[in-house]
Structures are given as structure tokens and as C-alpha cells.
CSV table of N, CA and C in Angstrom, one decimal:
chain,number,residue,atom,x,y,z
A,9,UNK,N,-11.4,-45.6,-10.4
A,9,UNK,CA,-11.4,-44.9,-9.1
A,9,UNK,C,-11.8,-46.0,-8.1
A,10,UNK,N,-11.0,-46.0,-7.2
A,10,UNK,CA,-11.4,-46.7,-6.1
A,10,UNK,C,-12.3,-46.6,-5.5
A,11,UNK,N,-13.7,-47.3,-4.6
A,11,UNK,CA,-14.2,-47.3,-3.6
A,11,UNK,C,-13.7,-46.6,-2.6
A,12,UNK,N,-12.8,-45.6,-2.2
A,12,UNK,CA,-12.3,-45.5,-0.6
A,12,UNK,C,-12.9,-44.5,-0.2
A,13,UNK,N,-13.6,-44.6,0.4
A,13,UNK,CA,-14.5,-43.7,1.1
A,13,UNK,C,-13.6,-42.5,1.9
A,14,UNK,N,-12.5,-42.7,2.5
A,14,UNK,CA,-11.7,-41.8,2.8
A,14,UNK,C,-10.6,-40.2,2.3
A,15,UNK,N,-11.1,-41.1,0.6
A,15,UNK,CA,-10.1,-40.2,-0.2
A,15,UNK,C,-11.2,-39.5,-0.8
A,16,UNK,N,-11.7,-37.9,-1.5
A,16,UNK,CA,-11.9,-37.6,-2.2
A,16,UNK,C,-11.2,-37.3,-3.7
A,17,UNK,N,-12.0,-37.1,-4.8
A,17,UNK,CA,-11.4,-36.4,-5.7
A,17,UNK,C,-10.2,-34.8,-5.6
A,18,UNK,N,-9.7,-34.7,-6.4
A,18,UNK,CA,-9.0,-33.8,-6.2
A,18,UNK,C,-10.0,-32.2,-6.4
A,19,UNK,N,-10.5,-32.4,-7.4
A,19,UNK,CA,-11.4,-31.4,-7.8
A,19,UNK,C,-12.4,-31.2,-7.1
A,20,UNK,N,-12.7,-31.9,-5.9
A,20,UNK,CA,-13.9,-31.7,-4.9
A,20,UNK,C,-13.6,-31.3,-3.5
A,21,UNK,N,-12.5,-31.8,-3.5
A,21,UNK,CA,-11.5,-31.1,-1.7
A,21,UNK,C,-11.7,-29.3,-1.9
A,22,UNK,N,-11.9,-28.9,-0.8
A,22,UNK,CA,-12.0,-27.7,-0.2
A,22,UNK,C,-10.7,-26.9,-0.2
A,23,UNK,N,-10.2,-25.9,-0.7
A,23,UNK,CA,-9.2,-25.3,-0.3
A,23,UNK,C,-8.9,-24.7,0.9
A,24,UNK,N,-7.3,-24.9,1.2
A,24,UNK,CA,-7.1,-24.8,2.6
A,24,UNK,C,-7.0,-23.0,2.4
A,25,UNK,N,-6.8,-22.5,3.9
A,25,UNK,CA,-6.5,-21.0,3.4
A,25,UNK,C,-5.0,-21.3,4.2
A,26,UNK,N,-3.9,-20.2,3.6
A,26,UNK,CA,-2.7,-20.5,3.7
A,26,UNK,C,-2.1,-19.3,4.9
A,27,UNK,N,-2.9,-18.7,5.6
A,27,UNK,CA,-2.2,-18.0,6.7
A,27,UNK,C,-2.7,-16.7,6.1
A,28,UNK,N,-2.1,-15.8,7.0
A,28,UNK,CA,-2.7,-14.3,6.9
A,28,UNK,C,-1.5,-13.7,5.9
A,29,UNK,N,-2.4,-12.8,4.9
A,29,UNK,CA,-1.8,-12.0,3.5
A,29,UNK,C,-0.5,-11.2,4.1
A,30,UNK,N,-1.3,-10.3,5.3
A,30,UNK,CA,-0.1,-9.6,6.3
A,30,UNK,C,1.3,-10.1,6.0
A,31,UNK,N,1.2,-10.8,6.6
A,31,UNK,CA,2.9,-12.0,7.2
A,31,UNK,C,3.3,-12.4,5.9
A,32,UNK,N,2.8,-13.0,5.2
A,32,UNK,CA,3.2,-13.4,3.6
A,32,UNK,C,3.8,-12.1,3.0
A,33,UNK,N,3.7,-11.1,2.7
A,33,UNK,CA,4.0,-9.5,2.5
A,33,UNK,C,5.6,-9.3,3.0
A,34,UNK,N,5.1,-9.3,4.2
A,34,UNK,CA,5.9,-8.9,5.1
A,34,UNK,C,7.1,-10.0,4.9
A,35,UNK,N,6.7,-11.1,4.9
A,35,UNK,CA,7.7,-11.8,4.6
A,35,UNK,C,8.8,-12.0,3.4
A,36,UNK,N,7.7,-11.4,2.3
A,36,UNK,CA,8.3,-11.4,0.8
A,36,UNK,C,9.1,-9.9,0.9
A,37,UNK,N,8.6,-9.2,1.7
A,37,UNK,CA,9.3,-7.7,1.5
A,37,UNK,C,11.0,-7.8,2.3
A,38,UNK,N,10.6,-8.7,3.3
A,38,UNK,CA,12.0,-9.0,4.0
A,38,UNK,C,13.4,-9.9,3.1
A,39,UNK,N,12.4,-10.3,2.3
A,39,UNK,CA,13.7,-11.6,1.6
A,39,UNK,C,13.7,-10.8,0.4
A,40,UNK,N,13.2,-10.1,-0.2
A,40,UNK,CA,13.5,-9.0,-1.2
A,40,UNK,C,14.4,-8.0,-0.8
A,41,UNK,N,14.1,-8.0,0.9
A,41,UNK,CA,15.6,-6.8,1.0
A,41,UNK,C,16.8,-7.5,1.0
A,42,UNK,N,16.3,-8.5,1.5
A,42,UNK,CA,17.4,-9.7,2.0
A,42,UNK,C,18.7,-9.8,0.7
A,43,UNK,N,18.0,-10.3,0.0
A,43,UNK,CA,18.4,-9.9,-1.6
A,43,UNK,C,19.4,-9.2,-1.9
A,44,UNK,N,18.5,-8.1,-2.3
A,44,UNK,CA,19.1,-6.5,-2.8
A,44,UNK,C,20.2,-6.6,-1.6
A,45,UNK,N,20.4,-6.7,-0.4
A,45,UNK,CA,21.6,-6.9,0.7
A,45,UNK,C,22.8,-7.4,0.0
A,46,UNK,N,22.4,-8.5,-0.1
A,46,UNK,CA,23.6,-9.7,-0.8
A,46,UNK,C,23.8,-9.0,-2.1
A,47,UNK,N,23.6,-8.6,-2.7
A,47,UNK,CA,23.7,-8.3,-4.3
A,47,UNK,C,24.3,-7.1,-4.2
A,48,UNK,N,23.9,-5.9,-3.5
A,48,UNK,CA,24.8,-5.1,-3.1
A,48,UNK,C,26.3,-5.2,-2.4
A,49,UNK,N,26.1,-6.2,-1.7
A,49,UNK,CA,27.1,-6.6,-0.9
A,49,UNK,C,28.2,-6.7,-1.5
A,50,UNK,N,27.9,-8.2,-3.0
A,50,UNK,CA,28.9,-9.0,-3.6
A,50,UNK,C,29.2,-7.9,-4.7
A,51,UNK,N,28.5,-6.6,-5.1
A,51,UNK,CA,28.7,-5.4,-6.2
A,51,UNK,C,29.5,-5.2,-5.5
A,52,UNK,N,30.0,-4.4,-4.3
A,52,UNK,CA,30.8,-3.5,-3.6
A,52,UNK,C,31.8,-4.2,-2.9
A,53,UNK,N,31.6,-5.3,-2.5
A,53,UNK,CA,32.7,-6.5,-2.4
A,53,UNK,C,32.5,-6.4,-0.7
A,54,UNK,N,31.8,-5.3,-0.1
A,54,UNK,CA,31.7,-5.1,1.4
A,54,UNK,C,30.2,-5.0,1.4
A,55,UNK,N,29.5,-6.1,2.8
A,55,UNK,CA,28.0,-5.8,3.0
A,55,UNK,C,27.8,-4.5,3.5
A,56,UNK,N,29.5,-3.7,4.3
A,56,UNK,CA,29.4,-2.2,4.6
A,56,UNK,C,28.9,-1.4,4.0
A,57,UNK,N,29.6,-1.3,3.0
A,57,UNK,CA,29.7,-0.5,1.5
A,57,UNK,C,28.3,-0.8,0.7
A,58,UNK,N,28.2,-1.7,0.6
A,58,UNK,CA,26.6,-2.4,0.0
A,58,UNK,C,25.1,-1.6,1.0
A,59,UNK,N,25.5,-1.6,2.3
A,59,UNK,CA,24.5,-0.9,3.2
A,59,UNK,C,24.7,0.2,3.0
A,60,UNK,N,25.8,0.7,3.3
A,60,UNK,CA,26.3,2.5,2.9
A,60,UNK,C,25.2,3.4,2.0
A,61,UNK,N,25.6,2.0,0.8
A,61,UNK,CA,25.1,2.5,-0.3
A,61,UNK,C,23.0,2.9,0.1
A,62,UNK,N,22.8,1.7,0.3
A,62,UNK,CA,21.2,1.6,0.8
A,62,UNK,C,20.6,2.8,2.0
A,63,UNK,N,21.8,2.9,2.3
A,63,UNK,CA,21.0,4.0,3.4
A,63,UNK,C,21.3,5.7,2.9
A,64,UNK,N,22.4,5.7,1.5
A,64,UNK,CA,22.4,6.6,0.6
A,64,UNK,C,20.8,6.7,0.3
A,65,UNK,N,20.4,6.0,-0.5
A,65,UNK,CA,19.3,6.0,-1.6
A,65,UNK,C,18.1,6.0,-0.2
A,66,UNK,N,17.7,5.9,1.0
A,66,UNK,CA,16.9,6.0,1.8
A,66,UNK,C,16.9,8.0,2.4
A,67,UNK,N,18.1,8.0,3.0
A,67,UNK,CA,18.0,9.1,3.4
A,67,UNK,C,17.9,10.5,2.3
A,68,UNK,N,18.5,10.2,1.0
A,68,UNK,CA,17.7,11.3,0.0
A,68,UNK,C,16.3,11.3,-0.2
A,69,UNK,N,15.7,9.9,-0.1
A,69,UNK,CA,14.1,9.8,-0.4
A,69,UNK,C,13.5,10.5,1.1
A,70,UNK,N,14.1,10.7,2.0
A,70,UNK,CA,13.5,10.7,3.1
A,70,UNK,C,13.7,12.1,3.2
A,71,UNK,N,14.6,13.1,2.6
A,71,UNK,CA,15.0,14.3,2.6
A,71,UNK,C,14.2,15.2,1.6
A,72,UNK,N,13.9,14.1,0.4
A,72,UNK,CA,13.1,14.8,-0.6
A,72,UNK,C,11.1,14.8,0.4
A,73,UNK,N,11.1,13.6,0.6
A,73,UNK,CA,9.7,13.9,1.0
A,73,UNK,C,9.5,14.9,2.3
A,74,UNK,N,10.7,15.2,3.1
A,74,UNK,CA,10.6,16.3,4.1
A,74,UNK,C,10.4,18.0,3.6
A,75,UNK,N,11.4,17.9,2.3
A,75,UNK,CA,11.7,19.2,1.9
A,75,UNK,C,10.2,19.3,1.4
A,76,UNK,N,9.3,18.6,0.6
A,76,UNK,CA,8.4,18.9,-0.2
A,76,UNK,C,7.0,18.9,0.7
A,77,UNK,N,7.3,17.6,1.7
A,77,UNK,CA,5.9,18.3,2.7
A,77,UNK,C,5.5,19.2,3.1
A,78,UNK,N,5.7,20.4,3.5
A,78,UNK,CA,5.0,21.7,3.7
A,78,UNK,C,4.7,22.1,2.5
A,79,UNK,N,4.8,21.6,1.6
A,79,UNK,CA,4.3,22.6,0.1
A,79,UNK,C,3.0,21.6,-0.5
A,80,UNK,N,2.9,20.3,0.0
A,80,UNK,CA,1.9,19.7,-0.3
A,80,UNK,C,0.6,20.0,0.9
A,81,UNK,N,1.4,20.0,1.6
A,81,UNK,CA,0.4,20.4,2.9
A,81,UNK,C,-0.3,21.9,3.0
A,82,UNK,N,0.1,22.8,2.3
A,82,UNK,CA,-0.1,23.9,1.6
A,82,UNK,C,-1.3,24.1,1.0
A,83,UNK,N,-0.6,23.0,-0.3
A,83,UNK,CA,-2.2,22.9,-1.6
A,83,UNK,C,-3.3,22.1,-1.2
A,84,UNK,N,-2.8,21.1,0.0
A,84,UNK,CA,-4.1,20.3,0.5
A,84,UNK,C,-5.2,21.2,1.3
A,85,UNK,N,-4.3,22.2,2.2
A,85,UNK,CA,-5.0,22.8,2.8
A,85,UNK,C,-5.9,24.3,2.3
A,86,UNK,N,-5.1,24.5,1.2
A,86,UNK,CA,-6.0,25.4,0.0
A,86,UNK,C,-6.9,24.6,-0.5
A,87,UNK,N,-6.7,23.7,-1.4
A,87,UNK,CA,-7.7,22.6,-1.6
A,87,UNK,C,-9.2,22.5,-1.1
A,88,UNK,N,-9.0,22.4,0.3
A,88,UNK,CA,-9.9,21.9,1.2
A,88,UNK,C,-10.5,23.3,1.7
A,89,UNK,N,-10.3,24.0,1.5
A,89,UNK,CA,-11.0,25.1,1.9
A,89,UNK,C,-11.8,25.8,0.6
A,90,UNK,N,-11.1,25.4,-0.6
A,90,UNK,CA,-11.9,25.8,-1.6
A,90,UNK,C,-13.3,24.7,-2.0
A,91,UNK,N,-13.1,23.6,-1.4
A,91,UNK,CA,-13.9,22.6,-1.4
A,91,UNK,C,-15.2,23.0,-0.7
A,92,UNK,N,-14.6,23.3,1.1
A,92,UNK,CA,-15.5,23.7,1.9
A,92,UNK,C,-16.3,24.7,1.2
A,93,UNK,N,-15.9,26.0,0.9
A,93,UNK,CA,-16.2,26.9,0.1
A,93,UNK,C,-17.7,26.5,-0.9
A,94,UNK,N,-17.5,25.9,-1.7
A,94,UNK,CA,-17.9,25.3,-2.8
A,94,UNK,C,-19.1,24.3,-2.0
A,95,UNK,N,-19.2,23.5,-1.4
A,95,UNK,CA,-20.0,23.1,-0.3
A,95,UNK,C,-20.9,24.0,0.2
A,96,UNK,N,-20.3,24.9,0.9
A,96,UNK,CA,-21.5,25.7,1.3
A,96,UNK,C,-21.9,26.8,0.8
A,97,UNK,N,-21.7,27.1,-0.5
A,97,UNK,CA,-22.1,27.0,-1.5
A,97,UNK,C,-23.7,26.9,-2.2
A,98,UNK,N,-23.1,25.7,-2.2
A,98,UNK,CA,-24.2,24.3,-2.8
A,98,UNK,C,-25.4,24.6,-1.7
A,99,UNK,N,-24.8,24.3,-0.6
A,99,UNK,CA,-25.8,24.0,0.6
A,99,UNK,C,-26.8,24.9,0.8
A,100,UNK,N,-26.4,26.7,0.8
A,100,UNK,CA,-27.1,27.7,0.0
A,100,UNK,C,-27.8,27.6,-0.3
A,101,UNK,N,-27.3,27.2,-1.5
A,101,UNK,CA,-28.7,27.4,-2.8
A,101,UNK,C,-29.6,26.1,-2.8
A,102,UNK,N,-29.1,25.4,-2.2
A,102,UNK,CA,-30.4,24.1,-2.1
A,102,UNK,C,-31.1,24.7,-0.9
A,103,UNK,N,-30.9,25.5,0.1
A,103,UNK,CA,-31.6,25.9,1.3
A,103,UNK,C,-32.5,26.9,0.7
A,104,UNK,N,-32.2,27.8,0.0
A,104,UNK,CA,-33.0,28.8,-0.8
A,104,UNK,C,-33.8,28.1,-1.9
A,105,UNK,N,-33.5,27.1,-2.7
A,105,UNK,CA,-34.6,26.6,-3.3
A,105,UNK,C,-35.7,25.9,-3.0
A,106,UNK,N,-35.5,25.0,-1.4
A,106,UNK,CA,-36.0,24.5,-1.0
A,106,UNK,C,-37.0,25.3,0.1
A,107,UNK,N,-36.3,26.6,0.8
A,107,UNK,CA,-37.5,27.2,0.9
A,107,UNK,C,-38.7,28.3,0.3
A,108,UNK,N,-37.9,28.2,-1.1
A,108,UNK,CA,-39.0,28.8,-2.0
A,108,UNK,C,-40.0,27.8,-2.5
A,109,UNK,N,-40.0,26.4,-2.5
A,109,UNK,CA,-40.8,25.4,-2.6
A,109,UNK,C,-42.1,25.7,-1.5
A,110,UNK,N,-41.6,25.6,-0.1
A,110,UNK,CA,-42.4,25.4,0.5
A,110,UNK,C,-43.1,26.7,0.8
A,111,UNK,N,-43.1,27.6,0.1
A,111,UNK,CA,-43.7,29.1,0.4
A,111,UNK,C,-44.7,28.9,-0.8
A,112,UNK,N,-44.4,28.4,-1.8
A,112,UNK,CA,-45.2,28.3,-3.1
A,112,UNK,C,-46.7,27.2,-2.2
């Protein structure tokens, strides 16, 4: 190893940080569609027909999660009221046990 005062080991340098996770995501999710674009494109022989297709498979996913939202929104909100329920409840009976302590 050389004397140079300038160079560190490799195993002793600091790691850099490489930008925000965000944008990296974002970036990988764009060239992933990018992709599936082209590959659909060159299946269907048209990037039309290739997008056609993509906005097939979007607007059923988007149709199923509309059709089924009010029926989740339903059991959430039964849910939460049996919760609440159940809560106060609880709250109850710790109020009644606690003021049978302090009467003792």
C-alpha cells in the first residue's frame, strides 16, 4: 500500500447515499411500464392495440374495485361500531371496578 495520504482504503470510505428511494421507485415503475408497452406493442404488432389492450386490464380493475366499494365500506363500518361497542364496554366495567375500589 502506498503512503498517499489522499487515497483511503476501500473498506474505510463512507458510503455515499444515492438520492431519494421516492424517485428511484418511481423511476423503476415507469421503465417497467415502459416495457410491458413495448412488449405489448411488438405482441399485437400495434402500440394502439398493445395500449387498448392495457387500458382493457385497467378499466376492469377499476370497475371491480368501484362495484365492491360500498360493500367493504359496509363491513368497515359495521366493524367499527361493533368495536366501538366493545370499547365502551370495557370502559364500563373498568369504571365500575374502579369505583368499587375506592369505596372499599
Amino acid at each position: 500500500m502506498a503512503d498517499d495520504a489522499d487515497h483511503s482504503p476501500v473498506w474505510a470510505r463512507s458510503k455515499r447515499r444515492r438520492g431519494n428511494p421516492f424517485i428511484s421507485l418511481l423511476i423503476i415503475l415507469l421503465a417497467l411500464f415502459g416495457v410491458l408497452t413495448a412488449a405489448l406493442g411488438v405482441k399485437e404488432k400495434s402500440l394502439a392495440e398493445g395500449g387498448a389492450m392495457m387500458d382493457g386490464w385497467i378499466s376492469s380493475a377499476v370497475s371491480k374495485v368501484r362495484g365492491e366499494a360500498p360493500k367493504v365500506a359496509d363491513q368497515a363500518g359495521e366493524a367499527a361500531g361493533e368495536a366501538a361497542a366493545k370499547a365502551g364496554d370495557a370502559a364500563q366495567a373498568g369504571a365500575a371496578a374502579a369505583s368499587d375500589e375506592l369505596k372499599k
